[in-house]
Each structure stands twice: as structure tokens, then as C-alpha cells.
Short mmCIF file of C-alpha atoms and ligand atoms in Angstrom, two decimals:
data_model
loop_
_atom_site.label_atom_id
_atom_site.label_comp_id
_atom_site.label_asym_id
_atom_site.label_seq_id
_atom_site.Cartn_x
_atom_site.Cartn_y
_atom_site.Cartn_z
CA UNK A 1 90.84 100.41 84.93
CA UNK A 2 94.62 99.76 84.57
CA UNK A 3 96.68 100.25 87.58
CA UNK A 4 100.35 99.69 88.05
CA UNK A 5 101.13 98.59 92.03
CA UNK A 6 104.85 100.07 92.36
CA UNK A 7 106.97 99.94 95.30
CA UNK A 8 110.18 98.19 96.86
CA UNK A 9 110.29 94.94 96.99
CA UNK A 10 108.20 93.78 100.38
CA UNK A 11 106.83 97.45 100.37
CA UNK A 12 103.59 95.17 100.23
CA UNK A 13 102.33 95.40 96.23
CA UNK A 14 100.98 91.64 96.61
CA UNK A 15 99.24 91.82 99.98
CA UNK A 16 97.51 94.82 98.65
CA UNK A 17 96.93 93.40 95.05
CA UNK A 18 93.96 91.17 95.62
CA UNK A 19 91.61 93.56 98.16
CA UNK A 20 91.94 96.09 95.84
CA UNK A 21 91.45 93.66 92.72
CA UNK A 22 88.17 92.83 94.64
CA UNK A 23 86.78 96.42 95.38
CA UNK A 24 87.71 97.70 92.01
CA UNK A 25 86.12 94.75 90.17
CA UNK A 26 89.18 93.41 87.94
CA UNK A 27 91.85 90.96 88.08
CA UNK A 28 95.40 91.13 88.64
CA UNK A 29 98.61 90.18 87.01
CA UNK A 30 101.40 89.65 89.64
CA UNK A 31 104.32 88.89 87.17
CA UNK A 32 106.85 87.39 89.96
CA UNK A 33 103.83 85.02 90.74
CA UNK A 34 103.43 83.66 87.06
CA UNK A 35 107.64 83.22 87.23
CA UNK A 36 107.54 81.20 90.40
CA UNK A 37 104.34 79.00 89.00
CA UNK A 38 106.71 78.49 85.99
CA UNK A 39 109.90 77.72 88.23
CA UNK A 40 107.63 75.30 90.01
CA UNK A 41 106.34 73.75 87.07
CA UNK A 42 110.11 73.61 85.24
CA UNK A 43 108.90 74.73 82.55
CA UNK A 44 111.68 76.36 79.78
CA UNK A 45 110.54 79.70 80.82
CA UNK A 46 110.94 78.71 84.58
CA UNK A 47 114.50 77.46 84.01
CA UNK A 48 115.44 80.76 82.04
CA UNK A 49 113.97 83.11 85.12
CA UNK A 50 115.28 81.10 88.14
CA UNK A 51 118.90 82.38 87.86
CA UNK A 52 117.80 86.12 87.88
CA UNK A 53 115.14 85.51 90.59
CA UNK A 54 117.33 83.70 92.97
CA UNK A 55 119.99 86.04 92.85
CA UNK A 56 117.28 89.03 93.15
CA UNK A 57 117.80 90.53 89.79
CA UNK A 58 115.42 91.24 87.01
CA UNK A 59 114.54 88.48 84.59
CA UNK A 60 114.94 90.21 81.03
CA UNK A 61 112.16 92.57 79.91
CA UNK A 62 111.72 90.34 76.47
CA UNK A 63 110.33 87.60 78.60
CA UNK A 64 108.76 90.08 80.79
CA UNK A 65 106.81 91.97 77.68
CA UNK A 66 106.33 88.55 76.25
CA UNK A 67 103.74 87.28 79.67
CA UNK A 68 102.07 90.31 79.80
CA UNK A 69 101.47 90.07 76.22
CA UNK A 70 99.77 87.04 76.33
CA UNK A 71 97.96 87.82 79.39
CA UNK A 72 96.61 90.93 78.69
CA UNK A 73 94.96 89.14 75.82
CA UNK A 74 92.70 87.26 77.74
CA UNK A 75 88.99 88.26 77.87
CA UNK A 76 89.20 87.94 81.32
CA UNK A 77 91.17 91.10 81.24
CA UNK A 78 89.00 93.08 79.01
CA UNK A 79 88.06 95.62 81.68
CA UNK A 80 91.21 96.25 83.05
CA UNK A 81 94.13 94.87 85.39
CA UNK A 82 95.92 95.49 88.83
CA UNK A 83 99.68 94.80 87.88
CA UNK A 84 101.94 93.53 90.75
CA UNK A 85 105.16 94.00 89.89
CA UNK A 86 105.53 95.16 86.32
CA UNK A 87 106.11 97.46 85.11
CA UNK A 88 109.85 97.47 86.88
CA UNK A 89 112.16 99.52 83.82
CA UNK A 90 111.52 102.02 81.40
CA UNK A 91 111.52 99.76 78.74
CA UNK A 92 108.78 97.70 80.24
CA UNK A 93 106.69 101.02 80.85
CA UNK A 94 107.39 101.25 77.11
CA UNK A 95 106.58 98.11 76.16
CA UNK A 96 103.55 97.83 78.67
CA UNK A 97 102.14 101.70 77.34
CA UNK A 98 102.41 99.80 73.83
CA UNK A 99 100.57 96.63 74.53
CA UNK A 100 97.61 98.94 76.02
CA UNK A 101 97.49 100.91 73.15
CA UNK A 102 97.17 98.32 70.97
CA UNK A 103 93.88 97.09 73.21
CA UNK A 104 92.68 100.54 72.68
CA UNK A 105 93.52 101.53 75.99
CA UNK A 106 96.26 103.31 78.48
CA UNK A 107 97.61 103.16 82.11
CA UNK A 108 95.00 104.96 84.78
CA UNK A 109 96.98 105.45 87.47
CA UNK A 110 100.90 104.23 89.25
CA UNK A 111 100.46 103.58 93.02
CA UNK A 112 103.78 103.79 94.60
CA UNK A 113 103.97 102.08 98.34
CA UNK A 114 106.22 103.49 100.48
CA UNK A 115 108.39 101.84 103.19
CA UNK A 116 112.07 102.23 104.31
CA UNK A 117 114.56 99.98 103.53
CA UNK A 118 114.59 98.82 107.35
CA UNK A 119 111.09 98.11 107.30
CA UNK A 120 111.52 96.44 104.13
CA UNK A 121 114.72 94.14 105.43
CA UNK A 122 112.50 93.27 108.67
CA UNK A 123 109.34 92.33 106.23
CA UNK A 124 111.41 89.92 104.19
CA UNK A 125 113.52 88.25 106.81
CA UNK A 126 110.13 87.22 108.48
CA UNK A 127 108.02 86.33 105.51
CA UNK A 128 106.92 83.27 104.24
CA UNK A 129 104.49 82.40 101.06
CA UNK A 130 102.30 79.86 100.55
CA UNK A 131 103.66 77.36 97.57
CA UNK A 132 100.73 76.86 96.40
CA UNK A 133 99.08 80.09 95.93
CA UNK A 134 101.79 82.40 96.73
CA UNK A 135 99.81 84.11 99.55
CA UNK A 136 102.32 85.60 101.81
CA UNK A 137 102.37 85.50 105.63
CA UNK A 138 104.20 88.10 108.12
CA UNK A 139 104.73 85.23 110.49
CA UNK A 140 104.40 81.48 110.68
CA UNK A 141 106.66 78.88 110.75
CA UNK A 142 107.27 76.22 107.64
CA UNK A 143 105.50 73.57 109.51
CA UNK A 144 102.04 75.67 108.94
CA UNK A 145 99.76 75.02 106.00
CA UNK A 146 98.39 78.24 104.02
CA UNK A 147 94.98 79.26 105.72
CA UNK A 148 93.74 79.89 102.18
CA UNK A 149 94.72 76.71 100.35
CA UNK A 150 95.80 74.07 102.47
CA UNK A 151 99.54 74.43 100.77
CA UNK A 152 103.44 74.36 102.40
CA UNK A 153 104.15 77.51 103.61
CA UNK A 154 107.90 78.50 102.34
CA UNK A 155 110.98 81.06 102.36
CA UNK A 156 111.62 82.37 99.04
CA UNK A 157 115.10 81.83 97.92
CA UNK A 158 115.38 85.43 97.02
CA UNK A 159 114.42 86.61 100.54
CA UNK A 160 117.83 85.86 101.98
CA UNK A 161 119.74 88.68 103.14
CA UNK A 162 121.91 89.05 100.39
CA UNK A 163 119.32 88.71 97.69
CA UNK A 164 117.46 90.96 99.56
CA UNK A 165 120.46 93.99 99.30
CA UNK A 166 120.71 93.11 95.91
CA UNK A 167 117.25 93.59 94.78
CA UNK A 168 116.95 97.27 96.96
CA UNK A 169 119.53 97.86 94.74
CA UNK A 170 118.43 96.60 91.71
CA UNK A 171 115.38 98.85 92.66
CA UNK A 172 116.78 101.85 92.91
CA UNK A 173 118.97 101.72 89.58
CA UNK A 174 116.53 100.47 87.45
CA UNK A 175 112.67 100.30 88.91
CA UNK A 176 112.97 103.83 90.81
CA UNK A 177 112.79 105.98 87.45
CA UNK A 178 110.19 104.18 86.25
CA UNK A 179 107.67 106.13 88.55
CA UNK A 180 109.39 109.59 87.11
CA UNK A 181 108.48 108.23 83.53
CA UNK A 182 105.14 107.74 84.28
CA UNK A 183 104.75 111.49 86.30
CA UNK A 184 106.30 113.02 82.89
CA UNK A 185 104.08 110.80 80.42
CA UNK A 186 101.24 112.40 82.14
CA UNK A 187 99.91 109.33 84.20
CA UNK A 188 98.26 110.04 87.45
CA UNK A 189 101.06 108.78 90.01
CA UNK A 190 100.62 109.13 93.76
CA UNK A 191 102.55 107.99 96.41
CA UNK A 192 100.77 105.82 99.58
CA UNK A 193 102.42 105.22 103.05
CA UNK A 194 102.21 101.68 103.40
CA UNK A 195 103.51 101.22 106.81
CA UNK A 196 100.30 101.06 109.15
CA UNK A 197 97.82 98.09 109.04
CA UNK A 198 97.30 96.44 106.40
CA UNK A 199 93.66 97.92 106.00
CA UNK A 200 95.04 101.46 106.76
CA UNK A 201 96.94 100.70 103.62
CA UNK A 202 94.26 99.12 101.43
CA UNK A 203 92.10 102.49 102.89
CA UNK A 204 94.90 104.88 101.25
CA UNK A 205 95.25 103.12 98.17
CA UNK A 206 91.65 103.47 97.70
CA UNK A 207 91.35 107.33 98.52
CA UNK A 208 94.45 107.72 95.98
CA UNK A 209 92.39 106.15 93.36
CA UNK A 210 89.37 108.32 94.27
CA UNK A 211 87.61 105.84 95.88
P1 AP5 B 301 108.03 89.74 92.86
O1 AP5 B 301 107.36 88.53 93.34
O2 AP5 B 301 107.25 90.76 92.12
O3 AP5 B 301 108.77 90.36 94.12
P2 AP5 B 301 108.97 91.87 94.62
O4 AP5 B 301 108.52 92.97 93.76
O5 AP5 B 301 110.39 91.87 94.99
O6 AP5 B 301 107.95 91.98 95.71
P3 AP5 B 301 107.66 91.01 96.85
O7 AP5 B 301 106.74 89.92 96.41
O8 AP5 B 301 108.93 90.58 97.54
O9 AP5 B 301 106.96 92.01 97.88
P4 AP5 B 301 105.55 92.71 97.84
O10 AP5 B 301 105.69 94.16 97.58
O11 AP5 B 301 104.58 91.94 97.00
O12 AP5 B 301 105.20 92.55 99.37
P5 AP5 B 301 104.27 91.49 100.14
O13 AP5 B 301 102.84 91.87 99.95
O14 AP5 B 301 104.67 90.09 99.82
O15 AP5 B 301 109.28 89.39 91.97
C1 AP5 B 301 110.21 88.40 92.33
C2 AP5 B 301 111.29 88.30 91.27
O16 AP5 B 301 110.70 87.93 90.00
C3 AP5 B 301 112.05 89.60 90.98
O17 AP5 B 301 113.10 89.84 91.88
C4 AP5 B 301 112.53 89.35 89.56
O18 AP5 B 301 113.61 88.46 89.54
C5 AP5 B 301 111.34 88.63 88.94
N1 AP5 B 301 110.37 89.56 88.33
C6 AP5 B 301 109.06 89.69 88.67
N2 AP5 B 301 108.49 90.66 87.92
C7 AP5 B 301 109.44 91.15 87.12
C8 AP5 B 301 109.47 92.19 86.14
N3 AP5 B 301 108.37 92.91 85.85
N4 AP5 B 301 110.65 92.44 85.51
C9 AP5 B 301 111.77 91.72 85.78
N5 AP5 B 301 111.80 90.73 86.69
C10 AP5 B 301 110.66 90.44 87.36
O19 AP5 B 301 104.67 91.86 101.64
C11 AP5 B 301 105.95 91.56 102.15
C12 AP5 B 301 105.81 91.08 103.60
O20 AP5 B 301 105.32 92.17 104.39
C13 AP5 B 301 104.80 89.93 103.77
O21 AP5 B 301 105.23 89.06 104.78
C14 AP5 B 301 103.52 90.64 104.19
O22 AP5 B 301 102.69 89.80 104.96
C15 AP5 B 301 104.09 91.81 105.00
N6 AP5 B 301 103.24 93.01 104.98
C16 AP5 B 301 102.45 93.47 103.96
N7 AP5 B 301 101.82 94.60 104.32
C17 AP5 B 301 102.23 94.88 105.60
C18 AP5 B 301 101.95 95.92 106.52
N8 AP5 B 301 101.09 96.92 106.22
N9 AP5 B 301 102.56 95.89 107.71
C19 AP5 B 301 103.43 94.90 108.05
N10 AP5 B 301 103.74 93.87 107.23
C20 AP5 B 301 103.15 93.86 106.00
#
């Protein structure tokens, strides 16, 4: 099963991604989370994303189609993948209906979370994320340690207000007609309010997907 997680961001793509990764059996690929790892690390491709990410733009969709390449490729993905956060342009819904193909397969289904942009701006002002593994928390303060991994809890650069604008913008110009491409390349596409508890969410998500 292949499943693109598509929404604003903080509509709430990576609190969702690992329950349903777990009911559904297969792993996910959260693309900003493999950036930050790499930003952490300071590695080449870390230093090449951090300017986009801080600033809340996209990171180009070369380097973008080059990780989920390589990824895909793994056995460990042989059954299928949640993706959190890609695919975010038409050429990466391209790219990504390409790579599939070429693994004999093709996208299942586009989940599209939906939350206002004020919902969104009070999300991200509040959250922090675990620097470790990147699990984020609606409240908290720095001096907490992740409940999952012991790890600093932090405020992503790109969660400042500004940053934040820029990437509903960013969002709307470039990841918004993404969803249309799928609807008119024939992928099942359906649209879940993900305001509610987080388990109300994870519920509709579920019942989109037939489950
Ligand atoms: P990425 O990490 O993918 O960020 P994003 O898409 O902007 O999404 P977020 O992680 O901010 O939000 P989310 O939807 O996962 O929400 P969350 O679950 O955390 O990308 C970061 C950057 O990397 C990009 O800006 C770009 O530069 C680059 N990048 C990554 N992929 C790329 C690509 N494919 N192409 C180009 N560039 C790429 O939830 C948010 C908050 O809300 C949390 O505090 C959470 O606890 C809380 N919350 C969740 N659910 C609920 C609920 N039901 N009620 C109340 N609060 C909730």
C-alpha cells in the first residue's frame, strides 16, 4: 500500500504518520525528517537543504527525487510506504508516479488533512520536536526530555512566525495543486478533518482508506 499524507504544514501529517504506519503494516518515509537527520549530521546534503528549510521553502525536487529514490529501494519498503511530506510539487508527483512504476507499482491513495491557517499558526507557535527522534509535542517546555527517547526537546527554526507565513504560502503556490494532479491522474484522493483529537483523526484517516 502506497499512501501520500498531504496537508499544510502542522495540519498534523507526522503525528498521524506512525499510528497509521502501525495499523496498516508498512513503514513510512517522512522526507523533512531524513533533511533534519542530515542537517544534524552536517552532512553535504544537510548543508545544501538548511537554507531552504530555515527560511520555510522547498529544498529542490532533484534532491527530493534523489532520497526517495534511494529509499524506496530498500527491501524494507517492498510492501509499500506512508509518505510524510512528499510528494509537495507536481514534478515530485511526477517523479514519485515514476519511481513506483519502475518497482512495478503506483500510488493507492492521497490523504489530504485539513486545518485552517489559524489552527495551523497556533499548532506551530506551540510545538516542539524531539531532536532525537523528531517526535513532536503540542506542549512542553525545552527543559523536557522526549517521553519516547530520552532526547532534547526543541523549536524548529522554521516554526518562527515568519517562516511559518512563508511556508502557508509556499503551500498554496506550489503543494496545493498537487492534490488536483492526483484527483485528475485517477488516484483515490479524499480529504480528512484533522482538527478533533488526535485519535478522532487517526479514526478518519482510517475510514478514508476503507479501514
Ligand atoms: P516537514 O518536516 O515535512 O514539515 P511540514 O510539512 O511543514 O510539516 P510539519 O512537520 O511542520 O507538520 P505536520 O503536518 O507533520 O504536523 P505535526 O504532526 O508535526 O518539512 C520541513 C521542511 O523540509 C520543508 O519546509 C522543506 O524545506 C523541507 N522538505 C521536506 N520535504 C520536502 C519535499 N518533499 N520537497 C521539498 N522540500 C521538502 O503537528 C503539528 C503540531 O500540531 C504538533 O505540535 C502536534 O503535536 C500538533 N497536533 C497534531 N495533531 C493535532 C490535533 N489533532 N489537535 C491538536 N494538535 C495537534
Amino acid at each position: 500500500m502506497n499512501i501520500v499524507l498531504f496537508g499544510k504544514p502542522g495540519a498534523g501529517k507526522g503525528t498521524q504518520a506512525p499510528r497509521l504506519a502501525a495499523t496498516l503494516g508498512v513503514p513510512t518515509l517522512a522526507t523533512g525528517d531524513v533533511l533534519r537527520a542530515a542537517v544534524q549530521a552536517g552532512t553535504a546534503l544537510g548543508r545544501e537543504a538548511k537554507t531552504y528549510m530555515d527560511s520555510g521553502g522547498l529544498v529542490p525536487d532533484a534532491v527530493i527525487m534523489g532520497i526517495v529514490r534511494e529509499t524506496l529501494a530498500s527491501p524494507i519498503y517492498a510492501d509499500g510506504v506512508i509518505l510524510d511530506g512528499v510528494v509537495r510539487t507536481v514534478p515530485q508527483a511526477e517523479g514519485m508516479r515514476d519511481v513506483l512504476k519502475g518497482l512495478g507499482r503506483t500510488m493507492d491513495a492521497v490523504l489530504n488533512f485539513d486545518v485552517s491557517n489559524e489552527e495551523i499558526v497556533r499548532r506551530l507557535s506551540s510545538r516542539l520536536v524531539c531532536s532525537g527522534c523528531q517526535t513532536p509535542y503540542m506542549s512542553g517546555s525545552t527543559a523536557d526530555a522526549c517521553a519516547k527517547c530520552g532526547g532534547k526537546l526543541v523549536r524548529r527554526k522554521d516554526d518562527e512566525p515568519e517562516a511559518i507565513r512563508h511556508r502557508l504560502e509556499v503551500f498554496e503556490a506550489q503543494t496545493a495543486p498537487v492534490f488536483e494532479w492526483y484527483r485528475a491522474h485517477g488516484t483515490k484522493v479524499a480529504t480528512v478533518e484533522a482538527t478533533g483529537s488526535v485519535d478522532e483523526v487517526t479514526a478518519r484517516a482510517l475510514k478514508a482508506l476503507g479501514r
